[in-house]
Coordinates of C-alpha atoms in Angstrom, one line a residue:
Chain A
X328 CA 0.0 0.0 0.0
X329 CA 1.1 3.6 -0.8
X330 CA 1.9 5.5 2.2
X331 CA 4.3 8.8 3.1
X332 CA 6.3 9.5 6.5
X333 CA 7.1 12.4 8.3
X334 CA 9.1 11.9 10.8
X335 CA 9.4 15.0 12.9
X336 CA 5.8 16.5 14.5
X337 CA 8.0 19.8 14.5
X338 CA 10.7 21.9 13.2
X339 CA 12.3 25.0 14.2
X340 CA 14.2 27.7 12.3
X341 CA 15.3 30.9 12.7
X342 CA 14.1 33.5 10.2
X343 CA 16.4 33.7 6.9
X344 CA 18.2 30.2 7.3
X345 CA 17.3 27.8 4.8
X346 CA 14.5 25.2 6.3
X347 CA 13.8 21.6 5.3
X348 CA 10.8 19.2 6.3
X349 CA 11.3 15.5 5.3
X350 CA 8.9 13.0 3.9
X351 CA 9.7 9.4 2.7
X352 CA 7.6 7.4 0.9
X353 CA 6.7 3.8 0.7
X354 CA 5.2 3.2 -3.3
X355 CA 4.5 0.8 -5.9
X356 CA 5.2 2.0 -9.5
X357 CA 6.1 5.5 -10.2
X358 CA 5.3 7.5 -7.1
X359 CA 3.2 10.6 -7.5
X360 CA 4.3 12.6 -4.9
X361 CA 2.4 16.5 -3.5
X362 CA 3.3 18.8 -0.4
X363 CA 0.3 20.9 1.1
X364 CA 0.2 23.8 3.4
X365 CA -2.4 24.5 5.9
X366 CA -2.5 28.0 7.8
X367 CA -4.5 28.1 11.2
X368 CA -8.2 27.8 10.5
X369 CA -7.6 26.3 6.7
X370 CA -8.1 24.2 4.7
X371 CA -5.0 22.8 3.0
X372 CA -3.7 24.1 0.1
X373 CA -1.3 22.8 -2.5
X374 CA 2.3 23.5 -3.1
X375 CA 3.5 21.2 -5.6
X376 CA 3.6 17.7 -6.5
X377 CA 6.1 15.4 -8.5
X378 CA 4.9 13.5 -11.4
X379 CA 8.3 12.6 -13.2
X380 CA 11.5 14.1 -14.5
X381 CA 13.5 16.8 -12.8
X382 CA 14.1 15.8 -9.5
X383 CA 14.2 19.0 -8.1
X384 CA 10.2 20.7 -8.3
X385 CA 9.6 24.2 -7.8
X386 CA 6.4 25.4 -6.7
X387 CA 4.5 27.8 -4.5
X388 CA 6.0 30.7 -2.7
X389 CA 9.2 30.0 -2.9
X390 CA 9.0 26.4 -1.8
X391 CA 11.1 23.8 -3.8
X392 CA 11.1 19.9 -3.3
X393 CA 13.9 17.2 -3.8
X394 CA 12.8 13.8 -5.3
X395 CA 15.4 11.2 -4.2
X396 CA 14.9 7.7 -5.6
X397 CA 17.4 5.8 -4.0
X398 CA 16.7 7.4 -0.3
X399 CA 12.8 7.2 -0.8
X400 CA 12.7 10.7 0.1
X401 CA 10.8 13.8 -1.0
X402 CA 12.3 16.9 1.3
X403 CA 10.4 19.8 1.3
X404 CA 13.1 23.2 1.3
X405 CA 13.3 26.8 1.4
X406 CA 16.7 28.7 1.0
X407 CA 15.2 31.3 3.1
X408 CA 12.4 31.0 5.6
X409 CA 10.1 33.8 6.3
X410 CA 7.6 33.6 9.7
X411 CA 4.7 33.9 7.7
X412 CA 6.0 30.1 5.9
X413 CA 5.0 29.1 9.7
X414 CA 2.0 26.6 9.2
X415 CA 1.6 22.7 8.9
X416 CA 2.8 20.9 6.0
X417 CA 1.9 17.9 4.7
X418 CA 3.1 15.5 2.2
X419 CA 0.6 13.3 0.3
X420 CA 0.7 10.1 -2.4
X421 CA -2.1 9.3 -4.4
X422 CA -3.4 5.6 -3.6
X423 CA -3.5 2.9 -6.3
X424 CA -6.7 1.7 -5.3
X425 CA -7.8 3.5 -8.3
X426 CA -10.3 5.9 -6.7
X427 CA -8.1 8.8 -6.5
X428 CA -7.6 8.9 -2.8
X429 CA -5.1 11.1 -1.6
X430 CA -2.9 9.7 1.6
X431 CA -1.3 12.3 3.7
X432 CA 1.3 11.9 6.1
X433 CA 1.3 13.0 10.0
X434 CA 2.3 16.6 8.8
X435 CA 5.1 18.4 10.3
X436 CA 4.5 22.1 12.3
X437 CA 7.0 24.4 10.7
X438 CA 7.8 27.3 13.1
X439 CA 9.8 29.8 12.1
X440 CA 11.4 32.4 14.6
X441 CA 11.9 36.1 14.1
Chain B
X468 CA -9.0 32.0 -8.7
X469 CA -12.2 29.3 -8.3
X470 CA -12.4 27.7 -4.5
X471 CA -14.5 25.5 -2.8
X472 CA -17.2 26.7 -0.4
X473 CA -18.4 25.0 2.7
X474 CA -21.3 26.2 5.3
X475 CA -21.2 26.6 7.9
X476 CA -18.1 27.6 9.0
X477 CA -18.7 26.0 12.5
X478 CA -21.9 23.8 13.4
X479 CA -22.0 22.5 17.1
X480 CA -25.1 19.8 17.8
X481 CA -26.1 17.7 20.8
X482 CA -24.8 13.9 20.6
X483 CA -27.7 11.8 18.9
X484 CA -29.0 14.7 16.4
X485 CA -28.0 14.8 12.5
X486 CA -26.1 17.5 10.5
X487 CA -25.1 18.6 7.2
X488 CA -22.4 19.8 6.0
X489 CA -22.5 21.6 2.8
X490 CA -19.8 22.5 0.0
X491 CA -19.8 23.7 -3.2
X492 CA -16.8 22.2 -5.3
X493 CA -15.0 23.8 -7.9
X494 CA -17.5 24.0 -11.3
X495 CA -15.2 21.9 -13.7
X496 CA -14.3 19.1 -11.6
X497 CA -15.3 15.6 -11.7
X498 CA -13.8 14.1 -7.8
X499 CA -15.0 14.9 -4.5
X500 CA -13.9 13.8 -1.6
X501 CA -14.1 14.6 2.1
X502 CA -11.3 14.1 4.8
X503 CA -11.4 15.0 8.2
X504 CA -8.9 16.6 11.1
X505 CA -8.9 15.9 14.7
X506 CA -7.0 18.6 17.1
X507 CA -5.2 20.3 13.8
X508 CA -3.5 17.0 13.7
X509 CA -3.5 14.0 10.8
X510 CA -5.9 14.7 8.0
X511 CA -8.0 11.5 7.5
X512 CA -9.8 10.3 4.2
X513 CA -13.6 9.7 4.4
X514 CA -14.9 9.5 1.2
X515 CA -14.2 9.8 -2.2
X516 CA -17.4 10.4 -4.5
X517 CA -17.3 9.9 -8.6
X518 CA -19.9 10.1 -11.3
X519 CA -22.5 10.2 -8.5
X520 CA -21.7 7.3 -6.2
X521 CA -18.7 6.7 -4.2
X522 CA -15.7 5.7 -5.2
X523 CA -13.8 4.5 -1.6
X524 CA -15.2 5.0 1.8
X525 CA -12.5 4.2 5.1
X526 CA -13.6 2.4 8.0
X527 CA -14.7 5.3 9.6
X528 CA -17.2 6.3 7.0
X529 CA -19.7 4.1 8.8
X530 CA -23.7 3.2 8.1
X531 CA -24.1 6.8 10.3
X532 CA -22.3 9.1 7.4
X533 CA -23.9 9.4 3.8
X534 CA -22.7 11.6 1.1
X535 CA -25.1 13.1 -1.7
X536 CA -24.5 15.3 -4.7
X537 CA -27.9 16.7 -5.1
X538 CA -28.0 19.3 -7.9
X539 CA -24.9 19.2 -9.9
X540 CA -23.0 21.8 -7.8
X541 CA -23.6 21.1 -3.9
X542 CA -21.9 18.0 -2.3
X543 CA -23.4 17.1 1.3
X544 CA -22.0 15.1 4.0
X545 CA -24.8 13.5 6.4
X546 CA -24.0 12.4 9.9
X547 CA -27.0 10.5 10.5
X548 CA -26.8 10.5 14.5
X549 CA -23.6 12.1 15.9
X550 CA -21.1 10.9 18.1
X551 CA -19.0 12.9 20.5
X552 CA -15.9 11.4 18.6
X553 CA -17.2 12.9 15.6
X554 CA -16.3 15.9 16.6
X555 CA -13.6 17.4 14.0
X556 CA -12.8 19.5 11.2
X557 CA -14.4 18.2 8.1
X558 CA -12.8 19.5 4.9
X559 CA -14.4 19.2 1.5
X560 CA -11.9 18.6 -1.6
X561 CA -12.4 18.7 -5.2
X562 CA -10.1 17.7 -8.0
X563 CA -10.2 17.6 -11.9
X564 CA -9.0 14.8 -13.8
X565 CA -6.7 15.1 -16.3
X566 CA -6.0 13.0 -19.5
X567 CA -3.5 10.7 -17.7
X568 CA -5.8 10.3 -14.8
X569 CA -6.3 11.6 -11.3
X570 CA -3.5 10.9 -10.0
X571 CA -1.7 14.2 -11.1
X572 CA -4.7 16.3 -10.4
X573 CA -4.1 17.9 -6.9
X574 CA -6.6 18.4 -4.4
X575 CA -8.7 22.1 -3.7
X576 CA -9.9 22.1 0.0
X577 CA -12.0 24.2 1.2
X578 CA -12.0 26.0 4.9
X579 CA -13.0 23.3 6.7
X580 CA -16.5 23.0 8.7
X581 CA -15.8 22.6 12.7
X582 CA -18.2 20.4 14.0
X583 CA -18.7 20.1 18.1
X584 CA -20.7 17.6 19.7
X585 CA -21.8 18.4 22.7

């Protein structure tokens, strides 16, 4: 069965250092891979997602994610965090049950400190 | 940019009584889903609904919940007789399907209803 991992509930950084929030994956096939953002009282929203190709994926407000076959891993990374990127992020993997359910991982809090 | 709507914004009901939650998915798209979230913590799939019936339900998606599609443009959940553990955030999702298939279409949520069973 598809699944993700997060392994850290938490993560701090200081305002301007580059941050990083780490998701592995367990998939059959060619993994589909997406990282969502939820602000307090939200409902998630999309940041990007992998399909295939370049392993490194740009997408929304700044945010960039590194597709690593070998380690299983899809980091999420900023060069530069800002304390509005503060919020809980999530990394997701479609299922292969063929219904198009999305499976999310535990989500990491992202704090980021002035 | 389109979004997805749900009412209310924040429902609370006595344990035994039924509610509704409401949303309006984006106008092109063909999935719906609904997930819910406990304490701000894991987001958890419900439902997944497809050319009017469902597609997947989880184990907790139980003979209690029901979803409809009534007019082309809403998409209702029904918990038939709540449950104190029912209370959560329930999010409504929407997502188009592209050529390949769903799987690289990415998921719209909307704000979340906060239900509280008292």
């Amino acid at each position: 069965a598809q699944s993700v991992a997060q392994p850290e509930d938490q993560v701090n950084v200081a305002e301007g250092n580059p941050l990083t929030v780490k998701c592995t994956y367990s998939v059959s096939g060619n993994p589909y891979l997406f990282w969502y953002v939820q602000y307090p009282n939200r409902g998630l929203q999309f940041l990007l997602k992998y399909i295939t190709g370049d392993n490194l994926v740009k997408g929304s407000y700044g945010f960039e994610a590194e597709f690593n076959k070998s380690q299983t891993s899809f980091h999420l990374k900023k060069p530069s965090a800002l304390v509005s990127d503060s919020a809980l992020y999530f990394c997701a993997v479609p299922s292969t049950s063929g219904t198009y359910k999305y499976i999310f991982g535990t989500g990491t809090r992202l704090k980021v400190l002035a | 940019e389109p979004e997805v709507t749900q009412t209310p914004s924040h429902q609370v009901t006595q344990m035994g009584q039924e509610v509704i939650l409401r949303c309006v998915p984006i106008s092109n798209h063909l999935y719906f889903y609904w997930y819910r979230q406990i304490l701000g913590q894991k987001v958890e799939f419900l439902v997944s609904f497809y050319n009017n019936e469902i597609s997947e339900k989880s184990e907790i998606f139980d003979d209690q919940f029901s979803v409809e599609r009534p007019d082309g443009s809403n998409f209702t959940l029904k918990i038939r007789s709540t449950k104190l553990e029912d209370s959560a955030m329930y999010f409504c999702a929407s997502s188009e399907a592209l050529v390949a298939g769903g799987y690289n279409s990415p998921l719209h949520f909307g704000n979340g209803t906060r239900l509280t069973v008292t």
